[in-house]
Short mmCIF file of C-alpha atoms and ligand atoms in Angstrom, two decimals:
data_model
loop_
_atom_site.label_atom_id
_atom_site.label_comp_id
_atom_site.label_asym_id
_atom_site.label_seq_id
_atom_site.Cartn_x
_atom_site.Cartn_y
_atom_site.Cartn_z
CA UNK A 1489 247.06 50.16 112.82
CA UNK A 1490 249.52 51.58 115.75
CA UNK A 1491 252.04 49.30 115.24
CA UNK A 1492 252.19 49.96 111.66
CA UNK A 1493 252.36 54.19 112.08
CA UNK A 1494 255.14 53.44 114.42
CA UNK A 1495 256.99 51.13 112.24
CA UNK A 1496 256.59 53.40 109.23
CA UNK A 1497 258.14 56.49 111.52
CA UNK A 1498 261.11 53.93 112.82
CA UNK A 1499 262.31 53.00 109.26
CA UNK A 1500 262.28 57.23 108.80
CA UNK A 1501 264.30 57.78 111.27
CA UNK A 1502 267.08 54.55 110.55
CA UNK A 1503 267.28 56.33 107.16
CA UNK A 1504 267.92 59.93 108.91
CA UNK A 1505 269.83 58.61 111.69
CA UNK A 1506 271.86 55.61 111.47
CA UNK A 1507 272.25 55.93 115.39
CA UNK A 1508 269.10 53.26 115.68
CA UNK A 1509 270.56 49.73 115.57
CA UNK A 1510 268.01 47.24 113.26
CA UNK A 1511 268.15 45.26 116.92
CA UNK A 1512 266.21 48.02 118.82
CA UNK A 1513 263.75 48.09 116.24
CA UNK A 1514 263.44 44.71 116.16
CA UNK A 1515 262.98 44.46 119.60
CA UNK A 1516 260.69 47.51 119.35
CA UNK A 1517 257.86 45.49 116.89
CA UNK A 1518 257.64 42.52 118.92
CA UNK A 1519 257.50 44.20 122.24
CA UNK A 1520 254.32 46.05 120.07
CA UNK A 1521 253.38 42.74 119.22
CA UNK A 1522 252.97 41.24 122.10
CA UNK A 1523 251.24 44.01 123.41
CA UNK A 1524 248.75 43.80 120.78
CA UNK A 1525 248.60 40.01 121.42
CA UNK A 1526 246.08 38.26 123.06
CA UNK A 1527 247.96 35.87 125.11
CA UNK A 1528 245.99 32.42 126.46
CA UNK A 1529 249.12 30.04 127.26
CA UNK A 1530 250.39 32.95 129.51
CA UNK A 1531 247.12 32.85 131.46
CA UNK A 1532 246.52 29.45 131.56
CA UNK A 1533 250.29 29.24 132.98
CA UNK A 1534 249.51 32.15 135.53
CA UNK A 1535 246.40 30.70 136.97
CA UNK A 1536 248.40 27.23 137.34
CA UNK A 1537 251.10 29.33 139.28
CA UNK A 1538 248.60 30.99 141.32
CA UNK A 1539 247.11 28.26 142.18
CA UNK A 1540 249.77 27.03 143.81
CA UNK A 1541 250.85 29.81 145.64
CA UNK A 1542 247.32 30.01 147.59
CA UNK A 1543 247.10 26.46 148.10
CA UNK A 1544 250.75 25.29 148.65
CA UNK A 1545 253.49 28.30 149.18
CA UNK A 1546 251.82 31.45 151.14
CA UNK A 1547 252.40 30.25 154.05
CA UNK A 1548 255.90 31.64 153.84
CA UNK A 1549 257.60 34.29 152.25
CA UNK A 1550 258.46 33.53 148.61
CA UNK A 1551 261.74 33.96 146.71
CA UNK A 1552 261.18 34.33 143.21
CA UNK A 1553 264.03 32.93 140.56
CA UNK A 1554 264.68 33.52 137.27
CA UNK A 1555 267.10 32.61 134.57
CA UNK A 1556 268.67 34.59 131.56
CA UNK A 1557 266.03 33.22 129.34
CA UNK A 1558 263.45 35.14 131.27
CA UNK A 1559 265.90 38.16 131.81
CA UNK A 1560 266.87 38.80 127.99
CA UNK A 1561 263.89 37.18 125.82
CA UNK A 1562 261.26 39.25 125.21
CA UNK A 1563 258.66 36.88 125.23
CA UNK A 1564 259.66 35.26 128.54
CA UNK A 1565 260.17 38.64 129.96
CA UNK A 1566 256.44 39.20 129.49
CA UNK A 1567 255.95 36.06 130.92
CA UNK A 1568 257.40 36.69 134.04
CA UNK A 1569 256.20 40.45 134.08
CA UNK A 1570 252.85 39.32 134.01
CA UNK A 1571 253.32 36.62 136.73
CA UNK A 1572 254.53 39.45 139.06
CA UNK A 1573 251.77 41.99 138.52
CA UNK A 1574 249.36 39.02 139.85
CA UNK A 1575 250.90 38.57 142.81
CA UNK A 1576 249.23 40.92 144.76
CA UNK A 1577 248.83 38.92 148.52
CA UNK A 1578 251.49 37.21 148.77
CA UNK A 1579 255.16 38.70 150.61
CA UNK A 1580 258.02 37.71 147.60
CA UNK A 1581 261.59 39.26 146.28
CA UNK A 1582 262.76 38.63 143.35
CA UNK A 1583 266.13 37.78 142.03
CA UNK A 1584 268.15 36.80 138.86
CA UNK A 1585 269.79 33.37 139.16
CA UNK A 1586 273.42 34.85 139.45
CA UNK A 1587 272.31 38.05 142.01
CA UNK A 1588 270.59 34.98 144.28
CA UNK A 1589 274.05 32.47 144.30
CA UNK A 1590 276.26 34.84 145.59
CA UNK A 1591 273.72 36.65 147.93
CA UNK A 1592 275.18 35.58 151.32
CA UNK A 1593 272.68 34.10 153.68
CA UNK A 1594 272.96 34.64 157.08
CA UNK A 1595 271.84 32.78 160.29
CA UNK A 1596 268.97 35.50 161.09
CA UNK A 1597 267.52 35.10 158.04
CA UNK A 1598 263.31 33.94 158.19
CA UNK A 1599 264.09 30.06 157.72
CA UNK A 1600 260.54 29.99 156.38
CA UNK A 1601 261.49 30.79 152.84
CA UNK A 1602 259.89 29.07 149.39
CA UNK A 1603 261.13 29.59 145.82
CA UNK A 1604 259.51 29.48 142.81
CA UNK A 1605 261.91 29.14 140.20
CA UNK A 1606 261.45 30.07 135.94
CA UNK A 1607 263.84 28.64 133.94
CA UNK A 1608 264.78 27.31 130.74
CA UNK A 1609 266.76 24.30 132.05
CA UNK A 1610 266.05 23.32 135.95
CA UNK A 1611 269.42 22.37 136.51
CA UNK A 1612 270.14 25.68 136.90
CA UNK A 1613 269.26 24.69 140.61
CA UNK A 1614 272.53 23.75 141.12
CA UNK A 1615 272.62 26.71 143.07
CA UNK A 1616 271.95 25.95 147.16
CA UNK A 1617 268.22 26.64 147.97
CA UNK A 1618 266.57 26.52 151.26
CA UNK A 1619 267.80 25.98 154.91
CA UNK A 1620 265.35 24.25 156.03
CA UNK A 1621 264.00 20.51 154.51
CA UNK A 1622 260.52 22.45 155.27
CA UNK A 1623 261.27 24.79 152.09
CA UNK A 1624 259.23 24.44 149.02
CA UNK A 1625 260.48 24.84 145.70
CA UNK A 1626 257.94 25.45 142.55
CA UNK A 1627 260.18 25.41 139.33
CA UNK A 1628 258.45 26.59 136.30
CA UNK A 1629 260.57 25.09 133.13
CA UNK A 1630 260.29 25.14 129.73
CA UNK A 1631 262.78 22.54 129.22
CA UNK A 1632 262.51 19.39 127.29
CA UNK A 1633 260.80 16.07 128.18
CA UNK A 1634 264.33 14.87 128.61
CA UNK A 1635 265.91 17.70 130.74
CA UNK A 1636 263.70 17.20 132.95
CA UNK A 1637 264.02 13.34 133.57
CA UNK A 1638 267.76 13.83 133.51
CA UNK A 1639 266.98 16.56 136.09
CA UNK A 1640 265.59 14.41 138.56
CA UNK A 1641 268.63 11.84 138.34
CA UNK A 1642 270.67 14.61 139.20
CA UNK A 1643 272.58 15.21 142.71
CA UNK A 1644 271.34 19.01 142.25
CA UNK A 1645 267.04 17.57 142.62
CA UNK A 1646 268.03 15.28 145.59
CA UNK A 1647 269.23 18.13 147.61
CA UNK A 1648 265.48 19.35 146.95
CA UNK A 1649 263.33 17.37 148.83
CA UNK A 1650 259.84 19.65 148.37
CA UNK A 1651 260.03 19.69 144.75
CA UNK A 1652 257.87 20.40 142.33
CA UNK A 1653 258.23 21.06 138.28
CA UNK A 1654 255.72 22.26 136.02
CA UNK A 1655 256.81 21.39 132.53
CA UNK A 1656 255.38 24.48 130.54
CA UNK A 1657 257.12 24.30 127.54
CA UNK A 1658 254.96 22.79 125.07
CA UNK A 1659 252.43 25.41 126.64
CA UNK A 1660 254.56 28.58 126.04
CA UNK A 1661 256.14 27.46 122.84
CA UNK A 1662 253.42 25.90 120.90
CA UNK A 1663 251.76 29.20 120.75
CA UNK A 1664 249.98 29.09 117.05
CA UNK A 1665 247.81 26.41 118.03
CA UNK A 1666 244.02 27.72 119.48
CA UNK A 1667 244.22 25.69 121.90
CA UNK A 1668 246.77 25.87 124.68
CA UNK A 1669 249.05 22.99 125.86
CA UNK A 1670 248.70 21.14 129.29
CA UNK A 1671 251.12 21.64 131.65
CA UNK A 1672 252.15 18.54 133.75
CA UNK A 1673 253.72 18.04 136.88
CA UNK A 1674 256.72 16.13 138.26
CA UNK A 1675 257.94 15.40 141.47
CA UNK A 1676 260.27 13.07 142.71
CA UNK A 1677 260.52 9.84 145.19
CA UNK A 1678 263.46 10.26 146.76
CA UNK A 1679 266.16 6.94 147.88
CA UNK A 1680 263.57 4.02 146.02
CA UNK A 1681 266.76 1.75 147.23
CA UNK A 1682 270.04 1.42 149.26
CA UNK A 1683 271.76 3.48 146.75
CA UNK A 1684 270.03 6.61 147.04
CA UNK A 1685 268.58 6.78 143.48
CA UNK A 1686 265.14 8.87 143.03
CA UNK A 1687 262.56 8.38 140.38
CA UNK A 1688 260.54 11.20 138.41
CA UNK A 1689 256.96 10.91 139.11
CA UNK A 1690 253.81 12.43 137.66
CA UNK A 1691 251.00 13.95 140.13
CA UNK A 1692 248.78 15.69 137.95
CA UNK A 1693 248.15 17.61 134.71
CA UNK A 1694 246.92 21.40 134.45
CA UNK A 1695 244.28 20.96 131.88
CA UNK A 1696 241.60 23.88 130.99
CA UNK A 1697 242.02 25.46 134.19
CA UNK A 1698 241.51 22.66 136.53
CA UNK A 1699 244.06 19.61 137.74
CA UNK A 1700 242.87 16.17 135.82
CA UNK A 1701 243.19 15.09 139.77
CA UNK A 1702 242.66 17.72 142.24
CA UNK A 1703 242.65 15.40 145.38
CA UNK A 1704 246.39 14.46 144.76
CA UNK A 1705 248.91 16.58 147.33
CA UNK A 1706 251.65 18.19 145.01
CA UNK A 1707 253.92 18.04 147.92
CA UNK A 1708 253.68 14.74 149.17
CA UNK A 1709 255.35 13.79 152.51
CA UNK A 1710 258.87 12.11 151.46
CA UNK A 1711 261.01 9.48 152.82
CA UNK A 1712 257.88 7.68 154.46
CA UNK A 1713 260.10 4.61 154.44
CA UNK A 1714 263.14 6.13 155.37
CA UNK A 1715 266.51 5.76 153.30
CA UNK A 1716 266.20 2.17 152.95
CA UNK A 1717 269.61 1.28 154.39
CA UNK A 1718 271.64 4.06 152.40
CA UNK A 1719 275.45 4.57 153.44
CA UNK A 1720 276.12 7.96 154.10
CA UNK A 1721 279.67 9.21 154.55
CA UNK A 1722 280.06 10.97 157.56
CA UNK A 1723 282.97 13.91 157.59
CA UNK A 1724 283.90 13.74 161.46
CA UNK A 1725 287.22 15.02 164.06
CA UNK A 1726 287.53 14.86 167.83
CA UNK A 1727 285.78 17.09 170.21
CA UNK A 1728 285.30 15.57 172.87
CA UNK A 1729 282.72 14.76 174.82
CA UNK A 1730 280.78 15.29 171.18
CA UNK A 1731 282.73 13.31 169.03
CA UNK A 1732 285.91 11.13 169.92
CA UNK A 1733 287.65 7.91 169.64
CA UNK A 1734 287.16 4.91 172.27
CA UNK A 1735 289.51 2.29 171.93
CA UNK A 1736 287.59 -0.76 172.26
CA UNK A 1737 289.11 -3.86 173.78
CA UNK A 1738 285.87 -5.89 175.00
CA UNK A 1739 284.10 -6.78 171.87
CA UNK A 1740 287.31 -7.30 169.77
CA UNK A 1741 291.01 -9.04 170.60
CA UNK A 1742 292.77 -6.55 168.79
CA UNK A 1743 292.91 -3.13 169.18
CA UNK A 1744 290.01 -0.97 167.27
CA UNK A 1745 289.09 2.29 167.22
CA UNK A 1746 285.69 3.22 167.46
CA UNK A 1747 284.10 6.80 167.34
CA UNK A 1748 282.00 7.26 170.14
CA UNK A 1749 280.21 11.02 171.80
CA UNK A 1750 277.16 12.10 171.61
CA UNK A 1751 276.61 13.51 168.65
CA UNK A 1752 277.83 10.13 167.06
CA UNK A 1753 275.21 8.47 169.57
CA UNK A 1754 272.61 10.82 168.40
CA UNK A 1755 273.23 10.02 164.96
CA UNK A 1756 273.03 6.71 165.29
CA UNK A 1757 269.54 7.11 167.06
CA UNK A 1758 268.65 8.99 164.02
CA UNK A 1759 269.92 5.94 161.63
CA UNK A 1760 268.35 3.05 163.37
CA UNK A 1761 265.06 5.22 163.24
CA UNK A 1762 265.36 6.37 159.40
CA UNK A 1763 266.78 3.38 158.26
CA UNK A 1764 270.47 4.52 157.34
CA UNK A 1765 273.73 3.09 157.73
CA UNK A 1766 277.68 5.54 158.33
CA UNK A 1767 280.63 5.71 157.35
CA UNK A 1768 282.61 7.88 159.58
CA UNK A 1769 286.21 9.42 157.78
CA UNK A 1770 288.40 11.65 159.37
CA UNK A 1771 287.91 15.18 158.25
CA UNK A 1772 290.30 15.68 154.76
CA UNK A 1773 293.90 17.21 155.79
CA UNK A 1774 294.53 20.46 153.83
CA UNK A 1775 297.59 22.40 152.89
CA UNK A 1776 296.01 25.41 154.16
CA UNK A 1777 295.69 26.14 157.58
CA UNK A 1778 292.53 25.72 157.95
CA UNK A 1779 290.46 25.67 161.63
CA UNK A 1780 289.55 21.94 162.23
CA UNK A 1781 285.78 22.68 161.86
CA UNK A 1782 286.33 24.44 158.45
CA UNK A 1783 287.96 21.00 157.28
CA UNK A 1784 284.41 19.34 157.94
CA UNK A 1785 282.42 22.32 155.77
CA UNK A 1786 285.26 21.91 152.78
CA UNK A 1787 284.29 18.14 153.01
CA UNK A 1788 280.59 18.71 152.47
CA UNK A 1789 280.85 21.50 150.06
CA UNK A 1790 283.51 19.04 147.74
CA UNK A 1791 281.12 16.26 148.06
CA UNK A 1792 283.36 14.14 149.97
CA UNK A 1793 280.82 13.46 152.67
CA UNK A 1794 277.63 13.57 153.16
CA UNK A 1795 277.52 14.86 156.97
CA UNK A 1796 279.88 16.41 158.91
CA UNK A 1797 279.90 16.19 163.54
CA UNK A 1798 282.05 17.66 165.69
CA UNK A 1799 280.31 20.49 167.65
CA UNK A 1800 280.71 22.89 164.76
CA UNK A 1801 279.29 26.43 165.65
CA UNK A 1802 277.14 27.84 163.04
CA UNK A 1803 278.65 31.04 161.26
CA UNK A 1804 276.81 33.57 158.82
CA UNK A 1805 279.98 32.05 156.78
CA UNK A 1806 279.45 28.01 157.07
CA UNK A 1807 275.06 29.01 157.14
CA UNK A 1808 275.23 29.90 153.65
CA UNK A 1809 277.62 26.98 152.27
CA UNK A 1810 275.96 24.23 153.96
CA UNK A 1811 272.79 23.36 156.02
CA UNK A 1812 272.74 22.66 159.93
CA UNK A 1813 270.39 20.32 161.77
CA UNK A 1814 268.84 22.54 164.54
CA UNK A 1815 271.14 23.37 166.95
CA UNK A 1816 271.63 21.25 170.20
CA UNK A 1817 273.56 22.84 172.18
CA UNK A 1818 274.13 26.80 173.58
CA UNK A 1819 277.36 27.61 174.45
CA UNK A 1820 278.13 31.23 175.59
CA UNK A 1821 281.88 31.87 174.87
CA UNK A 1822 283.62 35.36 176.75
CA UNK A 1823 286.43 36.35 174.62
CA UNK A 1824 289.35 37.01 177.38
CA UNK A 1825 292.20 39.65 176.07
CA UNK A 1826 294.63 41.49 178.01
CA UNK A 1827 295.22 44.95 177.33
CA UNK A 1828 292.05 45.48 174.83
CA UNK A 1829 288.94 47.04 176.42
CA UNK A 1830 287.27 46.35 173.39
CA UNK A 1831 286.75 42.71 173.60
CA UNK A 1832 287.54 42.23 177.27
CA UNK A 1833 283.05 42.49 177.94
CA UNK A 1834 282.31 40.83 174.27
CA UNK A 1835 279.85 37.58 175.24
CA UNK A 1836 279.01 35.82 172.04
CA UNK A 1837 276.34 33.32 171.67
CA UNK A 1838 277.71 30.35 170.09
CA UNK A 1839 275.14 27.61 168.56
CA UNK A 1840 276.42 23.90 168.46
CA UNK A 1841 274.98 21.63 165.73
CA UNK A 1842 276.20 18.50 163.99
C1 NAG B 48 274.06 58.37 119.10
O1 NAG B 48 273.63 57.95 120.37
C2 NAG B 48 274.44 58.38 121.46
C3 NAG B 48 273.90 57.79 122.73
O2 NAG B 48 273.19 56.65 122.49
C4 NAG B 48 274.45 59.90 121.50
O3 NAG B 48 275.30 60.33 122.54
C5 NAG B 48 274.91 60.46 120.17
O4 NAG B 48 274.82 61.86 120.19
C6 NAG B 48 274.07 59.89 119.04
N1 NAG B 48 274.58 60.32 117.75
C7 NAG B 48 273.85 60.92 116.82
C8 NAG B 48 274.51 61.25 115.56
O5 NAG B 48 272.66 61.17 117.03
C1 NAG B 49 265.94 -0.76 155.75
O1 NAG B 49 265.90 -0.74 154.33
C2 NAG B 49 266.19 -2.00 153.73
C3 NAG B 49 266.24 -1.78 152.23
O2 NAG B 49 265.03 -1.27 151.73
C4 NAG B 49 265.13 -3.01 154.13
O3 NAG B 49 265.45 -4.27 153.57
C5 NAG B 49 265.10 -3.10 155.64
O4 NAG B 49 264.08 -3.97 156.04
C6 NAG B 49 264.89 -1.74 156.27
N1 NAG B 49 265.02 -1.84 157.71
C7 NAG B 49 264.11 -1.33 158.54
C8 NAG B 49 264.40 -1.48 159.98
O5 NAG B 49 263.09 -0.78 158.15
#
C-alpha cells in the first residue's frame, strides 16, 4: 500500500518536473521493495558470517572488503548493510576494494589483522592482504562454481595461506525459491607437489543454520608436510657478513662461487626443515639508480623471485609492497652531518630481516 502511494506521487512529479531521471525512480521502488521484503537468504548468509567471526576471526581486529558489486547494486548493498549492523562485538573498518590497495601500510600497524572479503569475483584479491601468515581471510563470493576453482589455481590464493570462501551465490541469487540455498565452503591445500600447485577443497556446507560437519576446523593448519621439495628463487646481493660470495676451492677443482652468510645459512636451516630447495640470482640490474636493497623488493614485487636476503631494513615503503620474516637483527644507525644541527642527534632504529 506505501509503496504504491509513493509510486503514484513519483510518476506526478516526472510529469511536472522532468528534473527526476526514470533511474532514481527506479532505484527508488526497489530500495521500497526490499524494504518491504522479507529477506531469508540474507539471514541465513549473516548467521553463517557470524558464525565465523565468534568462532574463527575475533580474536583480531577485522578489515572488512568489499567490491563494486556490493558498492553500486542495490541488492548487495543491503546485503552488506545488514552484515554491518550485526556486528556489534567485534573491532572492524571497512573499506572499498580500491580505498584498501592504495592505503599505505606501515610498520606500526597491529599485525593482528583479519579480512573478510564480499565480492563478486574473489580474484579481486589480487590486491596484497595481510603481513603476517597468521592473518585470516573470510571471502564471501557470489561467483560461479568455476571462478572459484580457477581462483584457487591462481598465484593471487597461494599468497593466502588462511583462506577461506563461502560460495553464496546460488544462496543470494536464487531468491524466488522458499527455500534458501546452501552455502559451501572451500579452502585450499597448498604445494600437493614439488611444483607448488594447490588444490580446492571442500570442509563443510552451511545448511539450515547449522554446518553438515561442525567438528571440521575451517582453518586447518597448512603445509603440515612442508613444500615437498619446491624450488624457490631466491633474489639475493652481498652484504657481508649476511650474505656474500665464498669462493670455494676444496670441494670442487675449478673455481665456484658459492653464496655463503648467515642469512643464507639460516635459510637453508629453514629449507632442510620445511622441505624446500633455492635458487639464489643476483638481484636484477636496473636502469634506474636504484639503492641495492630496492633491487631485491622490485624483484619480488615483478615476480622474479620468490625471496629476497641481504640485510634489507624494513621501511613503511618496502612494509606495504612486500612481507618480512620477523626481524633478526637491531641495528641502531646515528646519522653523522656536518654543519646541520638537525640531524647531527637523529638515532634511528633500523630492523634487519631477510
Ligand atoms: C534540477 O536539479 C538541480 C540539482 O539537482 C537543481 O539545481 C535545479 O534547480 C533543478 N531544476 C529544476 C527545473 O527543478
Ligand atoms: C621432500 O618432499 C619430497 C616430495 O614430496 C619427498 O619425496 C621427500 O621425501 C621430502 N623430504 C623430506 C626430508 O621430507
Amino acid at each position: 500500500m506505501i509503496l504504491f502511494v509513493i509510486l503514484a506521487y513519483s510518476t506526478k512529479l516526472i510529469h511536472g518536473n522532468q528534473n527526476i531521471s526514470y533511474n532514481n525512480l527506479a532505484n527508488l521502488v526497489s530500495q521500497l521493495n526490499l524494504i518491504n521484503k522479507e529477506k531469508p537468504e540474507i539471514k541465513v548468509l549473516n548467521s553463517l558470517v557470524n558464525e565465523i567471526i565468534n568462532k574463527y576471526l575475533n580474536n583480531c581486529h577485522i578489515n572488512i572488503i568489499y567490491d563494486d558489486l556490493f558498492d553500486t547494486d542495490l541488492y548487495y548493498k543491503d546485503v552488506l548493510q545488514i552484515m554491518l549492523k550485526s556486528f556489534d562485538s567485534i573491532s572492524y573498518k571497512v573499506f572499498h576494494i580500491y580505498e584498501y590497495s592504495s592505503k599505505n601500510t606501515i610498520v606500526s600497524e597491529p599485525s593482528c589483522v583479519n579480512y573478510i572479503i564480499f565480492c563478486q569475483d574473489p580474484e579481486i584479491t589480487a590486491t596484497k592482504f595481510g603481513h603476517t601468515v597468521d592473518s585470516r581471510v573470510f571471502i564471501v563470493t557470489i561467483g560461479s562454481k568455476w571462478q572459484i576453482q580457477e581462483f584457487f589455481k591462481s598465484q593471487a590464493s597461494q599468497n593466502i595461506m588462511n583462506l577461506l570462501i563461502a560460495s553464496a551465490g546460488s544462496a543470494l541469487q536464487e531468491k524466488n525459491k522458499n527455500e534458501v540455498a546452501d552455502i559451501k565452503l572451500y579452502t585450499h591445500e597448498m604445494y600437493i607437489d614439488g611444483l607448488g600447485s594447490s588444490v580446492q577443497i571442500i570442509l563443510t556446507t552451511w545448511k539450515l543454520n547449522k554446518f553438515t560437519r561442525p567438528e571440521v576446523n575451517l582453518y586447518p593448519v597448512k603445509l603440515v608436510n612442508g613444500f615437498r621439495g619446491h624450488r624457490f628463487i631466491l633474489s639475493a646481493i652481498e652484504k657481508p657478513p649476511l650474505v656474500f660470495r665464498s669462493i670455494d676451492k676444496i670441494l670442487t677443482q675449478e673455481q665456484s662461487t658459492l653464496w655463503d652468510g648467515i642469512e643464507i645459512r639460516l635459510l637453508q636451516l629453514i629449507a632442510g626443515i620445511l622441505n624446500f630447495t633455492l635458487e639464489i640470482h643476483d638481484a636484477t640490474l636496473s636502469k634506474s639508480r636504484d639503492e641495492a636493497d630496492d633491487r631485491i623488493i622490485r624483484d619480488l614485487v615483478t615476480s622474479k623471485a620468490e625471496l629476497g636476503i641481504s640485510g634489507l631494513y624494513m621501511t613503511n615503503a618496502r612494509y606495504s609492497m612486500v612481507d618480512f620474516s620477523p626481524v633478526i637483527m637491531q641495528d641502531c644507525g646515528t646519522f653523522m652531518s656536518l654543519g646541520s644541527f638537525a640531524l647531527s642527534k637523529n638515532k634511528k632504529q633500523l630492523n634487519i630481516t631477510f
